[in-house]
Tab-separated table of C-alpha atoms and ligand atoms in Angstrom:
chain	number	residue	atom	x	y	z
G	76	UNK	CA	8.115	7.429	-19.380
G	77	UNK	CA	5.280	5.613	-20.196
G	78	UNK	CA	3.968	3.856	-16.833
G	79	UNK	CA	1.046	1.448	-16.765
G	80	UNK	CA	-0.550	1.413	-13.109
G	81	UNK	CA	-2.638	-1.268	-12.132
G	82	UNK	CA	-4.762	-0.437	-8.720
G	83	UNK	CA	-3.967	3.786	-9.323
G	84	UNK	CA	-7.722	4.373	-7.691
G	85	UNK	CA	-6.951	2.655	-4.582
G	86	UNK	CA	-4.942	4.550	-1.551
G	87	UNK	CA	-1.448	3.469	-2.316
G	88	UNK	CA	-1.445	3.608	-6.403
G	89	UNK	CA	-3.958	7.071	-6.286
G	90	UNK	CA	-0.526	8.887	-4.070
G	91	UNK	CA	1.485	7.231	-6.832
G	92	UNK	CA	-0.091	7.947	-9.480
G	93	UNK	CA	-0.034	11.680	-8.158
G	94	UNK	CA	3.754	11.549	-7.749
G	95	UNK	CA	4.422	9.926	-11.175
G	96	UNK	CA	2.220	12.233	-12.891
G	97	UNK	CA	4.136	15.324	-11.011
G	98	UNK	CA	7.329	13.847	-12.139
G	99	UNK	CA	6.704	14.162	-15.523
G	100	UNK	CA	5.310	10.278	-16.212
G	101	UNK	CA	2.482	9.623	-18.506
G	102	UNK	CA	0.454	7.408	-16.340
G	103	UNK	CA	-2.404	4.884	-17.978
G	104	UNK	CA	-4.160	3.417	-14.795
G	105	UNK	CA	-6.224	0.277	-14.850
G	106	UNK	CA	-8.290	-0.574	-11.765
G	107	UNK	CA	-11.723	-2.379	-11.165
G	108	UNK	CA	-12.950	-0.096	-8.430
G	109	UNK	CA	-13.657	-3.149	-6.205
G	110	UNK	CA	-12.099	-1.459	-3.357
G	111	UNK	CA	-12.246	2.276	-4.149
G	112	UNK	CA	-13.515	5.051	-6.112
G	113	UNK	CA	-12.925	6.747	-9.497
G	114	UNK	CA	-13.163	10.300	-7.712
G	115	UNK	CA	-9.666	9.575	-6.145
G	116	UNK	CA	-8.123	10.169	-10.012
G	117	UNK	CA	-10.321	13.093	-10.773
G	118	UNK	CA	-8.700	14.649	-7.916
G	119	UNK	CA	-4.858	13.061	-8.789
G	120	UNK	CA	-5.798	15.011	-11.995
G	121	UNK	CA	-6.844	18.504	-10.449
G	122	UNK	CA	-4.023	18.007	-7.941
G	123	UNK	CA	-1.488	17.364	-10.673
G	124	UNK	CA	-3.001	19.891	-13.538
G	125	UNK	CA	-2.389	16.559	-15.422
G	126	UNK	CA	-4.768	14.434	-17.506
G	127	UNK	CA	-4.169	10.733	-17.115
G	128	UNK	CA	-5.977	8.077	-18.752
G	129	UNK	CA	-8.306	5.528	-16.543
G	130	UNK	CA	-9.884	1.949	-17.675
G	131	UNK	CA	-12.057	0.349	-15.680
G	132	UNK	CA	-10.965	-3.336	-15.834
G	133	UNK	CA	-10.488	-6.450	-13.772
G	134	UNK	CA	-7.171	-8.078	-14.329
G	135	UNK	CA	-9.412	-11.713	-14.616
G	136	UNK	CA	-10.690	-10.138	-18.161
G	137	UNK	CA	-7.622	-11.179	-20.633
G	138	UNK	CA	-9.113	-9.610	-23.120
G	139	UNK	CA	-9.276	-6.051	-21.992
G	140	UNK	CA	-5.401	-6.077	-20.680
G	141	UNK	CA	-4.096	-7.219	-23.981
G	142	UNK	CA	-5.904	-4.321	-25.570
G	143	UNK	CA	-4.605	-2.008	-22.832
G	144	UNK	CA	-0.832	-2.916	-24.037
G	145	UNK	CA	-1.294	-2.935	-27.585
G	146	UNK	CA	-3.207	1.134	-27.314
G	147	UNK	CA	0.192	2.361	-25.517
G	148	UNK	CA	3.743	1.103	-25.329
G	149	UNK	CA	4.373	1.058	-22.169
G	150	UNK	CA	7.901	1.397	-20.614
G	151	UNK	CA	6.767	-0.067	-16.666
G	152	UNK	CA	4.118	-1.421	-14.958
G	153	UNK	CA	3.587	-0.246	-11.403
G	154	UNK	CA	1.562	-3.416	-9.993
G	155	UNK	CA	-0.764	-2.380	-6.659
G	156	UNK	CA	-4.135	-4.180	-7.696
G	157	UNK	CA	-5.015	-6.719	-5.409
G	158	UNK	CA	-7.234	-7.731	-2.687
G	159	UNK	CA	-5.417	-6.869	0.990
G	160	UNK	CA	-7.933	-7.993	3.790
G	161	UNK	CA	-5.960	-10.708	5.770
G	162	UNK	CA	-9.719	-11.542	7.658
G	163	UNK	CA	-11.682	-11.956	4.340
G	164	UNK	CA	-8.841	-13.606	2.943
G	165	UNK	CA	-9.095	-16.693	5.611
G	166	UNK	CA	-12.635	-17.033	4.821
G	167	UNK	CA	-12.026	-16.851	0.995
G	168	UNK	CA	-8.506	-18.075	-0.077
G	169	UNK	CA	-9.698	-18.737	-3.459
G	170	UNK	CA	-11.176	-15.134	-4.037
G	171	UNK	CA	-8.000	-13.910	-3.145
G	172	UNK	CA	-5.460	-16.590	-5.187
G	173	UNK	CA	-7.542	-15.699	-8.182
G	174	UNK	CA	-7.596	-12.224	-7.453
G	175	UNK	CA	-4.230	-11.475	-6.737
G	176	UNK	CA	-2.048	-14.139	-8.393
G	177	UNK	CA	-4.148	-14.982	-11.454
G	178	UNK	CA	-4.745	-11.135	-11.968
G	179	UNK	CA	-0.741	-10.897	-11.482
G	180	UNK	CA	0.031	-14.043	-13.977
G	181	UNK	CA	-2.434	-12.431	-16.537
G	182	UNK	CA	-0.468	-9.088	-15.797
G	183	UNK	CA	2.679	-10.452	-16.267
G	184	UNK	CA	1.679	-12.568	-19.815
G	185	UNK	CA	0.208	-9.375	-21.777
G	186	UNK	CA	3.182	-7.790	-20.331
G	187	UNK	CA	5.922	-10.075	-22.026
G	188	UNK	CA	3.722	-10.502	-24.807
G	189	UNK	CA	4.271	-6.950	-25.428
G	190	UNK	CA	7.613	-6.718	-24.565
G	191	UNK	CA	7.537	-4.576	-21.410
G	192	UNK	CA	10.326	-5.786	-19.023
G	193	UNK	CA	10.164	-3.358	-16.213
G	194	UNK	CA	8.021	-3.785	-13.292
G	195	UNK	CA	7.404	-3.004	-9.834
G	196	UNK	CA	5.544	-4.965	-7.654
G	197	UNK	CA	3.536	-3.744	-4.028
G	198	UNK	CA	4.479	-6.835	-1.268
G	199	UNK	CA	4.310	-6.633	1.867
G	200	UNK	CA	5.729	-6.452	5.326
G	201	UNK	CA	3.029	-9.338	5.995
G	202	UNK	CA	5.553	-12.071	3.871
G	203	UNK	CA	7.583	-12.114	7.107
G	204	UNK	CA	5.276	-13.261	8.799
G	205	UNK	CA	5.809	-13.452	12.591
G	206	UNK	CA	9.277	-13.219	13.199
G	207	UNK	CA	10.815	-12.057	16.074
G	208	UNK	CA	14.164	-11.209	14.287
G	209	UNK	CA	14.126	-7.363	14.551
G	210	UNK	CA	14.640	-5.191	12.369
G	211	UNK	CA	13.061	-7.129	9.427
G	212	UNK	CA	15.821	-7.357	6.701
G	213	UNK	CA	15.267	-8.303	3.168
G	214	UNK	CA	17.215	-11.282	4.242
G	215	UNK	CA	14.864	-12.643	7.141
G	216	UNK	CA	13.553	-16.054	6.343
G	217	UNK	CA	9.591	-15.272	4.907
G	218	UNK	CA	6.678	-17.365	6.682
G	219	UNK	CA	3.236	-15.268	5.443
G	220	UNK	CA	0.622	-16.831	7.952
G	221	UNK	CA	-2.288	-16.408	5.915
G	222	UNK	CA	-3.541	-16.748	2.550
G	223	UNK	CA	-3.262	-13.068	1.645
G	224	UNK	CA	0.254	-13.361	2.996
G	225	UNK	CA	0.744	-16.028	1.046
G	226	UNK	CA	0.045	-14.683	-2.170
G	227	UNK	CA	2.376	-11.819	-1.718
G	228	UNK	CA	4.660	-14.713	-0.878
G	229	UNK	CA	4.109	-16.856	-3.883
G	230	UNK	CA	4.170	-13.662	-6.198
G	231	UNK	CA	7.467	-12.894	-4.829
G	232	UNK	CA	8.622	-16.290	-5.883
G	233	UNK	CA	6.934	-16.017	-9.747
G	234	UNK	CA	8.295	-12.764	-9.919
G	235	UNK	CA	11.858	-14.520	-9.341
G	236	UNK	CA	11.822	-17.677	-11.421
G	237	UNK	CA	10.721	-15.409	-14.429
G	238	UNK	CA	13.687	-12.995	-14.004
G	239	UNK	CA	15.520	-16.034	-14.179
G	240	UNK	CA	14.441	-17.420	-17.387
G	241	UNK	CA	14.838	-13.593	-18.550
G	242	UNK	CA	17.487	-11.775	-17.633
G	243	UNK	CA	16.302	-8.845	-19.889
G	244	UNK	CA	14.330	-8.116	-16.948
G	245	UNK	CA	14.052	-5.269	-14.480
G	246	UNK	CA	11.739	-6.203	-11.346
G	247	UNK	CA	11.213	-4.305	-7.734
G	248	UNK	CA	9.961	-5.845	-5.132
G	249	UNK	CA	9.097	-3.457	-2.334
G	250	UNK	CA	7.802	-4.732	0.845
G	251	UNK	CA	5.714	-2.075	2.443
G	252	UNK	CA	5.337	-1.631	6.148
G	253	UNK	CA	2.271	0.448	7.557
G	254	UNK	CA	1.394	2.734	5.251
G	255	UNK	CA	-0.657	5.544	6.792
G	256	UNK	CA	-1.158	9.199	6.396
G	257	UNK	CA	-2.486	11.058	3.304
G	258	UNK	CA	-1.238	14.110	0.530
G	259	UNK	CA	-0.907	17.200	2.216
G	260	UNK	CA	-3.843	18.581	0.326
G	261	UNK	CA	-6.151	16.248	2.115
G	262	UNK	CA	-8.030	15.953	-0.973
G	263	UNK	CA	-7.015	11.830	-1.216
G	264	UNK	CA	-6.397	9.652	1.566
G	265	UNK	CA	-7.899	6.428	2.233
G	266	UNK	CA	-11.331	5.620	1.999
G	267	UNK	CA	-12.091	1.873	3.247
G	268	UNK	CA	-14.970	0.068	1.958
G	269	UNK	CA	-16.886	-0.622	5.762
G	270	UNK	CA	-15.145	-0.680	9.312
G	271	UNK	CA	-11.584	-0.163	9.024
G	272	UNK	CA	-9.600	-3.276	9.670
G	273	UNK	CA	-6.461	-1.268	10.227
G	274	UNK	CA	-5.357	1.048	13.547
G	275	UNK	CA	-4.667	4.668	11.559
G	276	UNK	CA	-8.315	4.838	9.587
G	277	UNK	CA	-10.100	3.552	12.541
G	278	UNK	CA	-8.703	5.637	15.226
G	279	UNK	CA	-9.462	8.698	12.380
G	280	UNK	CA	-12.981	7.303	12.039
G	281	UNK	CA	-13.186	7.748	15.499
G	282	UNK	CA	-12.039	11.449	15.914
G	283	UNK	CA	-14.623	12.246	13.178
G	284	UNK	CA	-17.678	10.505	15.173
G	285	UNK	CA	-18.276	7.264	13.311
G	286	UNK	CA	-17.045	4.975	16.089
G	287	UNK	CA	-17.446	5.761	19.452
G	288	UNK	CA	-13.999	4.555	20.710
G	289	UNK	CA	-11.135	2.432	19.811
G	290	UNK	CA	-10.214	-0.950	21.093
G	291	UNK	CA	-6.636	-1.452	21.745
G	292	UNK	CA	-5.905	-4.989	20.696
G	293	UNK	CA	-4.172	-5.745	23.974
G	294	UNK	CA	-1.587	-4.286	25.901
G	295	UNK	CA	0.010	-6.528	27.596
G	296	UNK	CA	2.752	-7.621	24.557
G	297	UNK	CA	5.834	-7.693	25.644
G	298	UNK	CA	6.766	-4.023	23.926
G	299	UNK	CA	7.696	-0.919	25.913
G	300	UNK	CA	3.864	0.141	27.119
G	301	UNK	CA	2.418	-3.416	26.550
G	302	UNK	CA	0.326	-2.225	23.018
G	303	UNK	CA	1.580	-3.839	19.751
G	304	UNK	CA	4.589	-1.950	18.215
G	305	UNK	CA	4.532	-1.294	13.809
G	306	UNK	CA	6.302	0.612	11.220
G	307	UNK	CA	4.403	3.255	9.976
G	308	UNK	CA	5.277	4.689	6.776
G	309	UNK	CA	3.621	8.119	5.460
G	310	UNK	CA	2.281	7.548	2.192
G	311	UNK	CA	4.178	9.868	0.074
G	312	UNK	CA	6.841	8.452	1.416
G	313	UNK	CA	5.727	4.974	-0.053
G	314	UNK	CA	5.127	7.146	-3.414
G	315	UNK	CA	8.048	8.378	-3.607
G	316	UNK	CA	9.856	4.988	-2.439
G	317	UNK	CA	8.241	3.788	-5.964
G	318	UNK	CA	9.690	6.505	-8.447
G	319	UNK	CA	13.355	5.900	-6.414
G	320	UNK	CA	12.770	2.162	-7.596
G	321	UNK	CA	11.662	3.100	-11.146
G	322	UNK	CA	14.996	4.923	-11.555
G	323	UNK	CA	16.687	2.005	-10.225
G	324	UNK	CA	15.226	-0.089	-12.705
G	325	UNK	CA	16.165	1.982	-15.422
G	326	UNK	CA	20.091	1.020	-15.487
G	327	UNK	CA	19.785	-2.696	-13.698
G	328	UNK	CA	18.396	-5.418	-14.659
G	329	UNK	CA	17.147	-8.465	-12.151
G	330	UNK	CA	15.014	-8.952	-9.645
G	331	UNK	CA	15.158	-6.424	-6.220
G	332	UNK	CA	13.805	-6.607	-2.850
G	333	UNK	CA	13.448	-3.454	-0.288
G	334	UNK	CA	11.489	-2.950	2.698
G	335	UNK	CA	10.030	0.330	2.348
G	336	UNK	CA	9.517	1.357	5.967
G	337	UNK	CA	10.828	4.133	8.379
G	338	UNK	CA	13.002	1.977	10.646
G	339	UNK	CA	10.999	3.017	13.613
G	340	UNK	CA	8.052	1.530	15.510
G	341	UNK	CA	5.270	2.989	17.095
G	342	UNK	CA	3.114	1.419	19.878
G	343	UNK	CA	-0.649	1.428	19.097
G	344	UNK	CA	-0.622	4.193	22.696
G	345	UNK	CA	1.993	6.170	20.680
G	346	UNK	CA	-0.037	6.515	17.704
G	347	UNK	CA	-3.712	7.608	19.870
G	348	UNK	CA	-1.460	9.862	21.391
G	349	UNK	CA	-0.293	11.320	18.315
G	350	UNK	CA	-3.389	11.336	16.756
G	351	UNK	CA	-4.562	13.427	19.622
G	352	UNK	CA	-1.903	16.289	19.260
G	353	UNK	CA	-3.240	16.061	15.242
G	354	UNK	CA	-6.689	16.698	16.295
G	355	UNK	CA	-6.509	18.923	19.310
G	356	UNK	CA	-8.563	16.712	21.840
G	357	UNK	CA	-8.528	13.088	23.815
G	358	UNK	CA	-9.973	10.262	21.644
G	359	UNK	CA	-11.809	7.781	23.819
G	360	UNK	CA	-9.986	4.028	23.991
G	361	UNK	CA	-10.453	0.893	25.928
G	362	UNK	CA	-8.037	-2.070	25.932
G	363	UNK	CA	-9.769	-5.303	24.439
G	364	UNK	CA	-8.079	-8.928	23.886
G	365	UNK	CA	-5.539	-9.482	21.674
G	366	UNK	CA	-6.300	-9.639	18.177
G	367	UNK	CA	-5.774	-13.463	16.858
G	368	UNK	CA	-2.857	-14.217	14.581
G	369	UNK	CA	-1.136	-10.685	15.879
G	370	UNK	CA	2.601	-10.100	16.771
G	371	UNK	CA	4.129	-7.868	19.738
G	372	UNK	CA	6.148	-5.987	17.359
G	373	UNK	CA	7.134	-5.029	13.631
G	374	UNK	CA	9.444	-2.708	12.199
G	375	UNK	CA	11.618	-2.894	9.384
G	376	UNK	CA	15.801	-2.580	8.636
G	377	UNK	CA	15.420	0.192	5.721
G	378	UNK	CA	18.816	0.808	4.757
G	379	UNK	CA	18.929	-1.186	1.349
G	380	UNK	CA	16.806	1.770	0.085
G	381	UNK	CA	18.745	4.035	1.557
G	382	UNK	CA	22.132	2.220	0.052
G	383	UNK	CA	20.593	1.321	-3.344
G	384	UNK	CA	17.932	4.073	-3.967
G	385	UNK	CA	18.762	6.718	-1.934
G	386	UNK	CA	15.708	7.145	-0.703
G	387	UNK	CA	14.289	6.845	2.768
G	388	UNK	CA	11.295	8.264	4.777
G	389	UNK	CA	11.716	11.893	5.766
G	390	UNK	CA	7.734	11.704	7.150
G	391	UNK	CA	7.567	11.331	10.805
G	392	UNK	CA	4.299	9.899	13.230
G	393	UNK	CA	2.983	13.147	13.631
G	394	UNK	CA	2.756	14.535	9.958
G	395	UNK	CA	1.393	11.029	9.370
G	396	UNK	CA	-1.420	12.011	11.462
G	397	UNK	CA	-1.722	15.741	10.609
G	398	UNK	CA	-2.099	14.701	7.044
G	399	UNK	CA	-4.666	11.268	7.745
G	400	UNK	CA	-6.892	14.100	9.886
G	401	UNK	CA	-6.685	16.589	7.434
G	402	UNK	CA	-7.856	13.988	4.353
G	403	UNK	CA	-10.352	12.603	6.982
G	404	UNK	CA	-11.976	15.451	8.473
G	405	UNK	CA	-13.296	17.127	5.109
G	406	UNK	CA	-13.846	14.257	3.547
G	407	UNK	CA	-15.627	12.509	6.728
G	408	UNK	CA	-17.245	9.560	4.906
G	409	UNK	CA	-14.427	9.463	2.289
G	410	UNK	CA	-15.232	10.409	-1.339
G	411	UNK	CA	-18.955	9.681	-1.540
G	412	UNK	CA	-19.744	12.974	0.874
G	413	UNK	CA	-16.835	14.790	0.369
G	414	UNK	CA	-16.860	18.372	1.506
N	541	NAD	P1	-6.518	-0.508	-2.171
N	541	NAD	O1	-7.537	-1.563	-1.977
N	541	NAD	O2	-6.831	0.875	-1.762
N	541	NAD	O3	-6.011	-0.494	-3.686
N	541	NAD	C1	-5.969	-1.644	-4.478
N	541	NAD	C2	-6.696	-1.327	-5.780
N	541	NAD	O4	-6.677	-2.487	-6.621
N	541	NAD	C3	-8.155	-0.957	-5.563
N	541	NAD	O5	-8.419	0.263	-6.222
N	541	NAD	C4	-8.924	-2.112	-6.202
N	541	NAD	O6	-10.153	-1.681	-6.762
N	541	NAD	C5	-7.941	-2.606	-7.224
N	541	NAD	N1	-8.096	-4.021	-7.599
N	541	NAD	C6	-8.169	-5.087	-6.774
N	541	NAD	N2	-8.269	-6.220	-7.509
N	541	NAD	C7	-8.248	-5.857	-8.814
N	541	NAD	C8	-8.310	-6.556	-10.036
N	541	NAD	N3	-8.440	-7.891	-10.087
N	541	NAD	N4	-8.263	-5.867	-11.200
N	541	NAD	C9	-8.128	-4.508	-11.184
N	541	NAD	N5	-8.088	-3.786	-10.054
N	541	NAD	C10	-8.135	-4.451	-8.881
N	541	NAD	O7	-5.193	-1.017	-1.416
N	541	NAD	P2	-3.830	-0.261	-1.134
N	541	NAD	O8	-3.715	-0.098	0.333
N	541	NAD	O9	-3.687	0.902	-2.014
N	541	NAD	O10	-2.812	-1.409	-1.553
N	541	NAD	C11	-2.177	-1.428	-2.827
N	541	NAD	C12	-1.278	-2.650	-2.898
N	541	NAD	O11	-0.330	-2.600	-1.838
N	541	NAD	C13	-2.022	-3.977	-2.730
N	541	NAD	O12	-1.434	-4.918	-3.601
N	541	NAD	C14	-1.763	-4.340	-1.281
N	541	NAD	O13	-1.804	-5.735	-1.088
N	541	NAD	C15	-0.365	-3.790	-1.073
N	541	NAD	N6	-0.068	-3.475	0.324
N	541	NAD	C16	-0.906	-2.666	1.038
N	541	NAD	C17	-0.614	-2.397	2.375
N	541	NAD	C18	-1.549	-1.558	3.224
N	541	NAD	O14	-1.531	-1.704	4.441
N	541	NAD	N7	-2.347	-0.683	2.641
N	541	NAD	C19	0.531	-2.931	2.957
N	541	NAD	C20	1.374	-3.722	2.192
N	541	NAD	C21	1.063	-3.992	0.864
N	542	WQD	C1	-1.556	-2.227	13.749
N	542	WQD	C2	-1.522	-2.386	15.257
N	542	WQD	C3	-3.010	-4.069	16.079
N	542	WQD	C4	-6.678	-1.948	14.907
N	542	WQD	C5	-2.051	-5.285	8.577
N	542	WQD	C6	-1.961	-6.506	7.710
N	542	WQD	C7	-0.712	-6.470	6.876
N	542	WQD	C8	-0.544	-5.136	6.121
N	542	WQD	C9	-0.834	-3.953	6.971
N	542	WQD	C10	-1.086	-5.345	3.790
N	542	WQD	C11	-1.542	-3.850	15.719
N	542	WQD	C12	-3.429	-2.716	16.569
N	542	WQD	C13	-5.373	-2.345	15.120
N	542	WQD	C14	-7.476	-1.573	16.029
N	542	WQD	C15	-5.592	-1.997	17.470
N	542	WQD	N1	-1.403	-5.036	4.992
N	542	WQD	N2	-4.842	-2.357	16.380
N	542	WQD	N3	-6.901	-1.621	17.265
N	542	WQD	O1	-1.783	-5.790	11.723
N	542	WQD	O2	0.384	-4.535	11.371
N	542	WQD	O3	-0.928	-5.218	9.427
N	542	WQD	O4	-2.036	-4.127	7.715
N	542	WQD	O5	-0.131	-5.939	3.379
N	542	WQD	O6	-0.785	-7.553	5.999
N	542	WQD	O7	-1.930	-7.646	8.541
N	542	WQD	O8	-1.787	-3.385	10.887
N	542	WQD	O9	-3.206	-1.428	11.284
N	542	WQD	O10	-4.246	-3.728	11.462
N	542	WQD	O11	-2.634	-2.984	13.207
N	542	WQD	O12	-5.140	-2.022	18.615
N	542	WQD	O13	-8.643	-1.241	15.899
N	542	WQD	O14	-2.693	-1.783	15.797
N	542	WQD	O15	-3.200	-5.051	17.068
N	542	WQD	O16	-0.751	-3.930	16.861
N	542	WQD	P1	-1.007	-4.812	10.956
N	542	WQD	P2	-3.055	-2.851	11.662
């Protein structure tokens, strides 16, 4: 197939794009390297023995995207660009409503205009909000509590009123969990743009000497060891969670929602400790206050993938963190200084 992806530089769509392009996919991506580097596709491209074809482009410039669909038909759209920090987006909702559902609406109109009708969209774990019913299901009520929630949220419900006034239509909507972890090559990973907001990168920035220790974000939640409990997901996994959904879409049309997680959580002690065995030594940690707008625990009910895609994680905590150590410790400050 054809497959246009929008955000392939980034962490999620570069492991993707990687996977679509090893499956056989001709993959056009589109991304405006606001959060990442171009580097990441050179080495999708080495890893793969593949060309692909890149375009720098915002999804704000209309212009551009219709010119992208009329150069290739296009069977799918694999849809990760979009702006993801929940702090930045409380200071700036409008950055990230513009960003993320204008860029999607603009998406989604050169799309139909050119008659593409498949598409898979990257949500988030984050739409259900704080709720203590456990194991997430794609059922649970949604209740994003901030504004980069709520786009995710409000995409989700676009996404579903125009499969309903098409049913031509073929759309996923996978809600991703923690995504962590890197290729086994350790030659891409992920590479945030200043201090990591997230546990996995920091506590790798850490091992590798650019923090001196991480803060536990309390522990006295009411989980197992007191430390907030997630679903971590390895991120081939997550790639190959999108090709299962691509297949899917190929014989049925509407509108889908999965969870893409493992099932399992991990305490933020479990993953140090993990960590640790990855890198062969103790990583220095001290417990600080809770984190604002945090919950004790998250972890998803995975088994509509399993029923309706047959797919489900086979990457467990530690090869999450053998592979995030590998990526990080030869490519210590990402892939400006690479080794
Ligand atoms: P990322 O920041 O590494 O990748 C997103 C990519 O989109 C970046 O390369 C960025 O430059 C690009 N981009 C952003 N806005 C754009 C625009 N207007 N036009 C073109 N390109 C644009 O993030 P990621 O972790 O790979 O996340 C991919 C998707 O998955 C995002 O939509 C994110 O919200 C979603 N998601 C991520 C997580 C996570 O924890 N990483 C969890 C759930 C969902
Ligand atoms: C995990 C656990 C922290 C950092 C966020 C977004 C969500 C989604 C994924 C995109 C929590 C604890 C963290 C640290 C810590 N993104 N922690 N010290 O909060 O589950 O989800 O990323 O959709 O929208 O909210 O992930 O990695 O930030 O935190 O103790 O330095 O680690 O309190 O328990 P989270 P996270």
């Amino acid at each position: 197939m054809k497959i246009l992806v929008t955000g392939g530089a980034g962490f999620i769509g570069s492991h993707t794009t990687l996977a679509l392009l090893e499956a056989g996919h001709d993959v056009v991506v589109v991304d405006s390297l606001a959060n990442s580097d171009v580097e990441s596709l050179r080495r999708v491209s080495d890893l793969s023995k593949k060309t692909l074809t890149f375009r720098e482009l915002d999804l704000l410039d209309v212009e551009s995207l219709a010119e992208v669909f009329t150069e290739t038909i296009f069977d799918a759209v694999v849809h990760f660009a979009g702006l993801k920090a929940v702090g930045e987006s409380v200071t700036s909702p409008l950055l990230y409503y513009r960003n993320n559902v204008v860029g999607t609406l603009n998406l989604l109109d050169a799309m139909i205009e050119a008659g593409v009708k498949t598409f898979v969209f990257s949500s988030s774990a984050t739409v259900y909000g704080d709720s203590d019913a456990l194991p997430l299901t794609e059922g649970t009520p949604l209740g994003a509590t901030n504004a980069y929630g709520r786009t995710k949220e409000q995409l989700e419900g676009i996404l579903t009123d125009l499969v309903a006034s098409d049913p031509a239509m073929s759309v996923a909507i996978l809600r991703y969990f923690n995504p962590v972890g890197a290729h086994e090559s350790g030659r891409i990973g992920e590479d945030p743009r200043g201090t990591p907001n997230n546990l996995l990168p920091f506590v790798a920035q850490v091992a590798v000497g650019r923090h001196e220790k991480v803060s536990i974000y309390g522990d006295d939640y009411d989980t197992p060891d007191g430390t907030g409990v997630r679903d971590y997901i390895h991120v081939m996994d997550l790639a190959e969670g999108h090709l299962a959904a691509l297949d899917f879409l190929m014989s049925q049309k509407g509108v889908f929602r999965w969870n893409l997680g493992t099932g399992n959580g991990s305490s933020v002690l479990e993953v140090i400790r993990a960590f640790e065995r990855a890198v062969g030594r103790n990583l220095p940690y001290a417990v600080a206050a809770r984190r604002p707008g945090d919950s004790a625990m998250s972890f998803a009910d995975s088994s509509a993938a399993k029923r309706d895609l047959g797919w489900s994680a086979t990457r467990d905590l530690d090869q999450m963190c053998a592979d995030h150590w590998r990526w990080q410790n030869t490519n210590p400050e990402g892939y400006t200084t690479s080794k």
